[in-house]
mmCIF file with all atom_site columns, C-alpha atoms in Angstrom:
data_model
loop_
_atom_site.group_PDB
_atom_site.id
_atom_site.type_symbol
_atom_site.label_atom_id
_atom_site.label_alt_id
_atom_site.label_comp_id
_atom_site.label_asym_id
_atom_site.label_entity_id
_atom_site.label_seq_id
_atom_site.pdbx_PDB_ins_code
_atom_site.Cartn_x
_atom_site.Cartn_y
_atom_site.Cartn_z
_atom_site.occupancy
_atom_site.B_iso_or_equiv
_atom_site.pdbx_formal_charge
_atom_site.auth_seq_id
_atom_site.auth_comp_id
_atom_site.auth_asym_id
_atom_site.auth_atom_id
_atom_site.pdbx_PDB_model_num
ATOM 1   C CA . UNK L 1 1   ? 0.000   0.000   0.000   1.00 0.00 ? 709 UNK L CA 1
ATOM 2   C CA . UNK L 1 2   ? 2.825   2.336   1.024   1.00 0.00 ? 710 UNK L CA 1
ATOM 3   C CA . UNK L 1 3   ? 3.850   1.809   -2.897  1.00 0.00 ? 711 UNK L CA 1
ATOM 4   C CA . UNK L 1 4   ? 1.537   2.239   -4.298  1.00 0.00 ? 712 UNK L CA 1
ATOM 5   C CA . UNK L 1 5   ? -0.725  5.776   -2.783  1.00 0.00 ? 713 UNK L CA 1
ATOM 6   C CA . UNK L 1 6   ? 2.060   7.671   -4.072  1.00 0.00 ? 714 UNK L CA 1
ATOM 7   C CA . UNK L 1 7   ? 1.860   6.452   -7.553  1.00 0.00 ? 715 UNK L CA 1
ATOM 8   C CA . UNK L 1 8   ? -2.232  6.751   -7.334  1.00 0.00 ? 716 UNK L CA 1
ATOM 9   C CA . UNK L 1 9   ? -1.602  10.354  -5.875  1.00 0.00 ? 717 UNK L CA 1
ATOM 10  C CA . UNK L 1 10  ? 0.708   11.232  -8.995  1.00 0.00 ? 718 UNK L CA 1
ATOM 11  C CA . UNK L 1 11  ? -1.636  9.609   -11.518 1.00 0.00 ? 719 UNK L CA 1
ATOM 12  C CA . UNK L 1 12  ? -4.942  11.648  -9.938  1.00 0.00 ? 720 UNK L CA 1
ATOM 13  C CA . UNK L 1 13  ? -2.735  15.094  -10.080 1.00 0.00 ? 721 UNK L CA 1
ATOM 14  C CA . UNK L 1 14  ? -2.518  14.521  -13.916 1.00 0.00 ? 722 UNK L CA 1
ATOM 15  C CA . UNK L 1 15  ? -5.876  14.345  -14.311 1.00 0.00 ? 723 UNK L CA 1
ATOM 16  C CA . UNK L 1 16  ? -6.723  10.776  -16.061 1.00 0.00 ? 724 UNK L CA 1
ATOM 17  C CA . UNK L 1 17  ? -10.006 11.004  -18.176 1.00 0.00 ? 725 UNK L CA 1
ATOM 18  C CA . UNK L 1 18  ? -9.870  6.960   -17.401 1.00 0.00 ? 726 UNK L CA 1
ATOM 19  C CA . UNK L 1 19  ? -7.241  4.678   -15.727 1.00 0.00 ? 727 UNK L CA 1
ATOM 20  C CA . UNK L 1 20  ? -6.552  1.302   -17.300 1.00 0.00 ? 728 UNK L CA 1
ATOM 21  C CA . UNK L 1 21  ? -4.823  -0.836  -14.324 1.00 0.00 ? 729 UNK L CA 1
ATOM 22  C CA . UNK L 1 22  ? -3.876  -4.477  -14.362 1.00 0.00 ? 730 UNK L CA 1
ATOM 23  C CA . UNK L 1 23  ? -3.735  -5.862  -11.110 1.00 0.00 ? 731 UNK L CA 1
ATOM 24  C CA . UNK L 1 24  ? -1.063  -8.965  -10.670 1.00 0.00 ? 732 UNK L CA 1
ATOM 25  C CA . UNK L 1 25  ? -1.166  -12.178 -12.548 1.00 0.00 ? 733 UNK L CA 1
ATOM 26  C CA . UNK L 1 26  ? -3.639  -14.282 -10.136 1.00 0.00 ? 734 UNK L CA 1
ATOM 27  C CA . UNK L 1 27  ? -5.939  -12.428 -7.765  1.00 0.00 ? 735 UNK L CA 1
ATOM 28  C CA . UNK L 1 28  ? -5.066  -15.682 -5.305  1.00 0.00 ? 736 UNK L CA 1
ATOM 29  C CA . UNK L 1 29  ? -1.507  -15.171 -5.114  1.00 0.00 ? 737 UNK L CA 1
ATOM 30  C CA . UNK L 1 30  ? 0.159   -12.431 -3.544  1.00 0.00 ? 738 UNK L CA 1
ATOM 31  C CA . UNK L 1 31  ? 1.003   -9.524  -5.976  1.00 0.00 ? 739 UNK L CA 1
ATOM 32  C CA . UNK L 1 32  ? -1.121  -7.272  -4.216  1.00 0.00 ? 740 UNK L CA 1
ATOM 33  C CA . UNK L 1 33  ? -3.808  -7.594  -6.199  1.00 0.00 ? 741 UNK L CA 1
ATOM 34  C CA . UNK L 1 34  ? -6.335  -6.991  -3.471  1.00 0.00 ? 742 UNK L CA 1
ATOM 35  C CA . UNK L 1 35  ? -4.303  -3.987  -1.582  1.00 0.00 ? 743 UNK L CA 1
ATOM 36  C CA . UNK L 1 36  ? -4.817  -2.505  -5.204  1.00 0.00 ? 744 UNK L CA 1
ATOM 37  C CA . UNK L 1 37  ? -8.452  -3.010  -5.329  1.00 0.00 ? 745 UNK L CA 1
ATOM 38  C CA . UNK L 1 38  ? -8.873  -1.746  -2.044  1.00 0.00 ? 746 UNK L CA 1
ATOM 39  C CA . UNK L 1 39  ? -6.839  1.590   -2.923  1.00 0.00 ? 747 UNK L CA 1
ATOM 40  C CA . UNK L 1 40  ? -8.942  2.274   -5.659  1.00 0.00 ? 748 UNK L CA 1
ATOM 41  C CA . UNK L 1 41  ? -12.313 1.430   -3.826  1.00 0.00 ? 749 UNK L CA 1
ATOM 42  C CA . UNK L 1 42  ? -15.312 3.403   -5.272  1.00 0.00 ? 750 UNK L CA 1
ATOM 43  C CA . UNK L 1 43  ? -13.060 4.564   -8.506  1.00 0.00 ? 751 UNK L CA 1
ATOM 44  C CA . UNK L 1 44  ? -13.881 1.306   -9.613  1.00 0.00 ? 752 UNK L CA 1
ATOM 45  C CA . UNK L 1 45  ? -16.660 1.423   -12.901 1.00 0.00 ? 753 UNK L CA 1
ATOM 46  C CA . UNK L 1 46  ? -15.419 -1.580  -14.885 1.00 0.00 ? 754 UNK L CA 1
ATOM 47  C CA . UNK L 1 47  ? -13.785 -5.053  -14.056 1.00 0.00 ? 755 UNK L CA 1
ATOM 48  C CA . UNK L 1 48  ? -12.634 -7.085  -16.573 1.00 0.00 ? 756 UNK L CA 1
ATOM 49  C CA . UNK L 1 49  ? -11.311 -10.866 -15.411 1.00 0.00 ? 757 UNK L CA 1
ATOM 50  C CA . UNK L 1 50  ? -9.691  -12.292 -17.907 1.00 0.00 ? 758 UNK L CA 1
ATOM 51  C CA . UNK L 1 51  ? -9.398  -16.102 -16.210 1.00 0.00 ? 759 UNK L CA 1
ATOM 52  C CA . UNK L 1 52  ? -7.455  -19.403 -17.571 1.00 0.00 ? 760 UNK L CA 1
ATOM 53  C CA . UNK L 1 53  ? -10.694 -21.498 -17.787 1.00 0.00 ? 761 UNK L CA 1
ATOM 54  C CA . UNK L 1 54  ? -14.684 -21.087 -16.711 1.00 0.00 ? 762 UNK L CA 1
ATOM 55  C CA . UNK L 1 55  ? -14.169 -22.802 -13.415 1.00 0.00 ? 763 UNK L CA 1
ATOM 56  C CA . UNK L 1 56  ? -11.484 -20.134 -12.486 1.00 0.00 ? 764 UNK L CA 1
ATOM 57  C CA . UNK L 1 57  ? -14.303 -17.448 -12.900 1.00 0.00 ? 765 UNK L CA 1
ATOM 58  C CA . UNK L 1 58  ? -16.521 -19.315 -10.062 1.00 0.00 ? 766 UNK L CA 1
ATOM 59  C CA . UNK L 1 59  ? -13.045 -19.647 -7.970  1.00 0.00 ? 767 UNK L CA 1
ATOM 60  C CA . UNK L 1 60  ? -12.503 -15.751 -8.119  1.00 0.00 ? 768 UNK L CA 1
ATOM 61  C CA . UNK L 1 61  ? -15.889 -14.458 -7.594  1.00 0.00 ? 769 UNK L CA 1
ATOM 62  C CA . UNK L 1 62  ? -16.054 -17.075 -4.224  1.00 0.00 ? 770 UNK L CA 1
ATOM 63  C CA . UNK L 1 63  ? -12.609 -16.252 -3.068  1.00 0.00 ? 771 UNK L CA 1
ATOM 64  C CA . UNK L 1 64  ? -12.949 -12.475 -3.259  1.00 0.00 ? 772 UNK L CA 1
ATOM 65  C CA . UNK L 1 65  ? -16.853 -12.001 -3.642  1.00 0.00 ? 773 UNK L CA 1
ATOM 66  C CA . UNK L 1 66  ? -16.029 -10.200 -6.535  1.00 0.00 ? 774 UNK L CA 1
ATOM 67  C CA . UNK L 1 67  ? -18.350 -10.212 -9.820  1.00 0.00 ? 775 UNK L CA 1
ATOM 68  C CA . UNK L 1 68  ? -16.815 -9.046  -13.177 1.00 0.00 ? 776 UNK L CA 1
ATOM 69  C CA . UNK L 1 69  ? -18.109 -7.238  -15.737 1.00 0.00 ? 777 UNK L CA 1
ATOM 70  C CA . UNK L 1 70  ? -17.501 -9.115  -18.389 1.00 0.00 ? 778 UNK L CA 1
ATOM 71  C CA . UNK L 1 71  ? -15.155 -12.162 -18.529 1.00 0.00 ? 779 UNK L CA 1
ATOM 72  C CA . UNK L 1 72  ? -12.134 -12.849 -21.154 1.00 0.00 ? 780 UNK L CA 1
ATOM 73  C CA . UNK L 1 73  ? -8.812  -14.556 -21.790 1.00 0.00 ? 781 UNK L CA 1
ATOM 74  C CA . UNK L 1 74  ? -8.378  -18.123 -22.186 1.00 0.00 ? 782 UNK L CA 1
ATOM 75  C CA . UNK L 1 75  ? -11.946 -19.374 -20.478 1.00 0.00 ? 783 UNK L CA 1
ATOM 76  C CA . UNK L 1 76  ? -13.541 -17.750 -23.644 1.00 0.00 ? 784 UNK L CA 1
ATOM 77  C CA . UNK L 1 77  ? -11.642 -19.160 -26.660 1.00 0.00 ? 785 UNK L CA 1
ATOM 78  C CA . UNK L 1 78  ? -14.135 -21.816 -28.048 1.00 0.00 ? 786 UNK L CA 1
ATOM 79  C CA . UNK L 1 79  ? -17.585 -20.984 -28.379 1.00 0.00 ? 787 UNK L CA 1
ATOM 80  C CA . UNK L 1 80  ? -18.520 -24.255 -25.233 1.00 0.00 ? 788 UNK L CA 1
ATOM 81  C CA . UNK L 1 81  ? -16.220 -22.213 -22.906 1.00 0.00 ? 789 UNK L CA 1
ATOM 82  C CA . UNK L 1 82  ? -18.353 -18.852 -23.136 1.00 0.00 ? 790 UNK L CA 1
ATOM 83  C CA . UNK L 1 83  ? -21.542 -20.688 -22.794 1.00 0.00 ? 791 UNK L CA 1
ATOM 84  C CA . UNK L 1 84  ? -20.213 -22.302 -19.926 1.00 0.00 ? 792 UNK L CA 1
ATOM 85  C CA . UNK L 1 85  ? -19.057 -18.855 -18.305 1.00 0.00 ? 793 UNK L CA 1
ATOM 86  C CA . UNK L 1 86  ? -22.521 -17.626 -18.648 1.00 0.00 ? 794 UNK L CA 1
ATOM 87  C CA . UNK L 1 87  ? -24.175 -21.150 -17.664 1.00 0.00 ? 795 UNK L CA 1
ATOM 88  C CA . UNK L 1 88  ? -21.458 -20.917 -14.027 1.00 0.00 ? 796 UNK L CA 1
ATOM 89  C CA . UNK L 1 89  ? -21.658 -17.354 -13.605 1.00 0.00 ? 797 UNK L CA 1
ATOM 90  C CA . UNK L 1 90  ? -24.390 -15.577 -15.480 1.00 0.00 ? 798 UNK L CA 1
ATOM 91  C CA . UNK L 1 91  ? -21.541 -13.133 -16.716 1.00 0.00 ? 799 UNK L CA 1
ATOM 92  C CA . UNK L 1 92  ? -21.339 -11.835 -20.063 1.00 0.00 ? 800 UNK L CA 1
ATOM 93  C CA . UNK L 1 93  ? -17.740 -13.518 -21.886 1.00 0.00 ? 801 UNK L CA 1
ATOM 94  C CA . UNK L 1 94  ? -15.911 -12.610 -24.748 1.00 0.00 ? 802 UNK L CA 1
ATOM 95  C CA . UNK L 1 95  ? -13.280 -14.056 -26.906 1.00 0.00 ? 803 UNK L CA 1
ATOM 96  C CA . UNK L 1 96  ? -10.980 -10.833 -27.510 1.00 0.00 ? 804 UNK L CA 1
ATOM 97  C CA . UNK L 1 97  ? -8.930  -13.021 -29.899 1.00 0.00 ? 805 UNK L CA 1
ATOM 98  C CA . UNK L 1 98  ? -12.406 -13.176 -32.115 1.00 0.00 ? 806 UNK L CA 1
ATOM 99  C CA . UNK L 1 99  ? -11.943 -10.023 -34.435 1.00 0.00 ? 807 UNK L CA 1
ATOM 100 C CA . UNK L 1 100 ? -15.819 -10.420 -34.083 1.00 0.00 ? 808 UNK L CA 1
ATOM 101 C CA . UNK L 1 101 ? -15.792 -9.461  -30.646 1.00 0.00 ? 809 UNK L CA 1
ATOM 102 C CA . UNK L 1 102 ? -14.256 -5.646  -31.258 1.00 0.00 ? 810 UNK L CA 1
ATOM 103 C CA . UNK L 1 103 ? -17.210 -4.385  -31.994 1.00 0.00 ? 811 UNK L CA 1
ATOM 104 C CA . UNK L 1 104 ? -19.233 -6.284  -29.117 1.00 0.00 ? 812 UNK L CA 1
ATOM 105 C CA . UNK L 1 105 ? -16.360 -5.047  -26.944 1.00 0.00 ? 813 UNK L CA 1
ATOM 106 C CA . UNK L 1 106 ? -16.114 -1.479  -28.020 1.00 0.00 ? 814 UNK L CA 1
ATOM 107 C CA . UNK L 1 107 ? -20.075 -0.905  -27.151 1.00 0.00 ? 815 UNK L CA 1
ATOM 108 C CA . UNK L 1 108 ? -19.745 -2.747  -23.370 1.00 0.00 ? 816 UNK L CA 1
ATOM 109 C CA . UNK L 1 109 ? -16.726 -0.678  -22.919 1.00 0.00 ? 817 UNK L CA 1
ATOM 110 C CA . UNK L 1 110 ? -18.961 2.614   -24.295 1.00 0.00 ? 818 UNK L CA 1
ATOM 111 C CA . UNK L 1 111 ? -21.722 1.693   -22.098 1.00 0.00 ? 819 UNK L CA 1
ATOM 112 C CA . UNK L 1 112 ? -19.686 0.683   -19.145 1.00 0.00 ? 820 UNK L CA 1
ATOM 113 C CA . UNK L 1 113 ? -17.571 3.716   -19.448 1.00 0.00 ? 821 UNK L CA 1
ATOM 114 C CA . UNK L 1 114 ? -20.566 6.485   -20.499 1.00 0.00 ? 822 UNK L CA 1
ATOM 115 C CA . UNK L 1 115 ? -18.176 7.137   -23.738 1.00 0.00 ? 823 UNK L CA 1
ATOM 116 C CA . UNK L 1 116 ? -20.117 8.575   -26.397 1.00 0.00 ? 824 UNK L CA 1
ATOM 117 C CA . UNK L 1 117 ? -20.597 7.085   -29.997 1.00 0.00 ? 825 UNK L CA 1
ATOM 118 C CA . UNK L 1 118 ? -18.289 9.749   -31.720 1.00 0.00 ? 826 UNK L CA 1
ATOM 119 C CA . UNK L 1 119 ? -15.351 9.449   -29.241 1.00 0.00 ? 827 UNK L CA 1
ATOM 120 C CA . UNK L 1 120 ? -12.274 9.173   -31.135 1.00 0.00 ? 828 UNK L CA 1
ATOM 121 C CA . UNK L 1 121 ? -9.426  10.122  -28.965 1.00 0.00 ? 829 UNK L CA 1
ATOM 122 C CA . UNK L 1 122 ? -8.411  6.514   -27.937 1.00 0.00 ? 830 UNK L CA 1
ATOM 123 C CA . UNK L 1 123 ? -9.663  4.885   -30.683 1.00 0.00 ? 831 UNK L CA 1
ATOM 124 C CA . UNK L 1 124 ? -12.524 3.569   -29.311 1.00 0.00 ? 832 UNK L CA 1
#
């Protein structure tokens, strides 16, 4: 925590629009992950878990009572996979890898993120 409020602190004085963060590799081992979450608290409008299978979606959400947007990454690359994401979880899931899913993606992020249509800036 002590590393990370001054980075937060520098980031807020520059004035983000939006913050993109990653937090550590696996929410259940110890990179901090949760000290993160916790530091950001209420800034929190979007969570995207990107999880190595559908089962790992269930393990996350019970181990940290936390419930994801939308889910992506590896428990989303066959077409079974997603349905079994939304069967487990009731979660939305897409396959980023799909060049179908940009579009998808770009409107949930819109949505999610109160962008409007014409926003170009980021190229979304």
């Amino acid at each position: 925590r002590a590393a990370i409020r001054p980075l937060l602190n520098h980031i807020n004085d520059l004035g983000p629009e939006l913050l993109v963060v990653e937090a550590g590799a696996s929410p259940l081992e110890p990179y901090n992950g949760a000290a993160l979450m916790d530091e950001l608290g209420e800034n929190i409008v979007c969570t995207i878990l990107s999880a190595s299978d559908p089962y790992a979606v269930v393990g996350v959400q019970q181990a940290f009572g936390l419930v994801p947007d939308i889910v992506t990454g590896p428990a989303t690359q066959t077409s079974v996979a997603v349905e079994l994401v939304r069967k487990l979880t009731g979660l939305p899931a897409l396959n980023l890898i799909d060049p179908a899913a940009k579009e998808p993606f770009r409107q949930f992020l819109r949505a999610r993120l109160g962008l409007s249509e014409h926003r170009n800036a980021s190229g979304m």
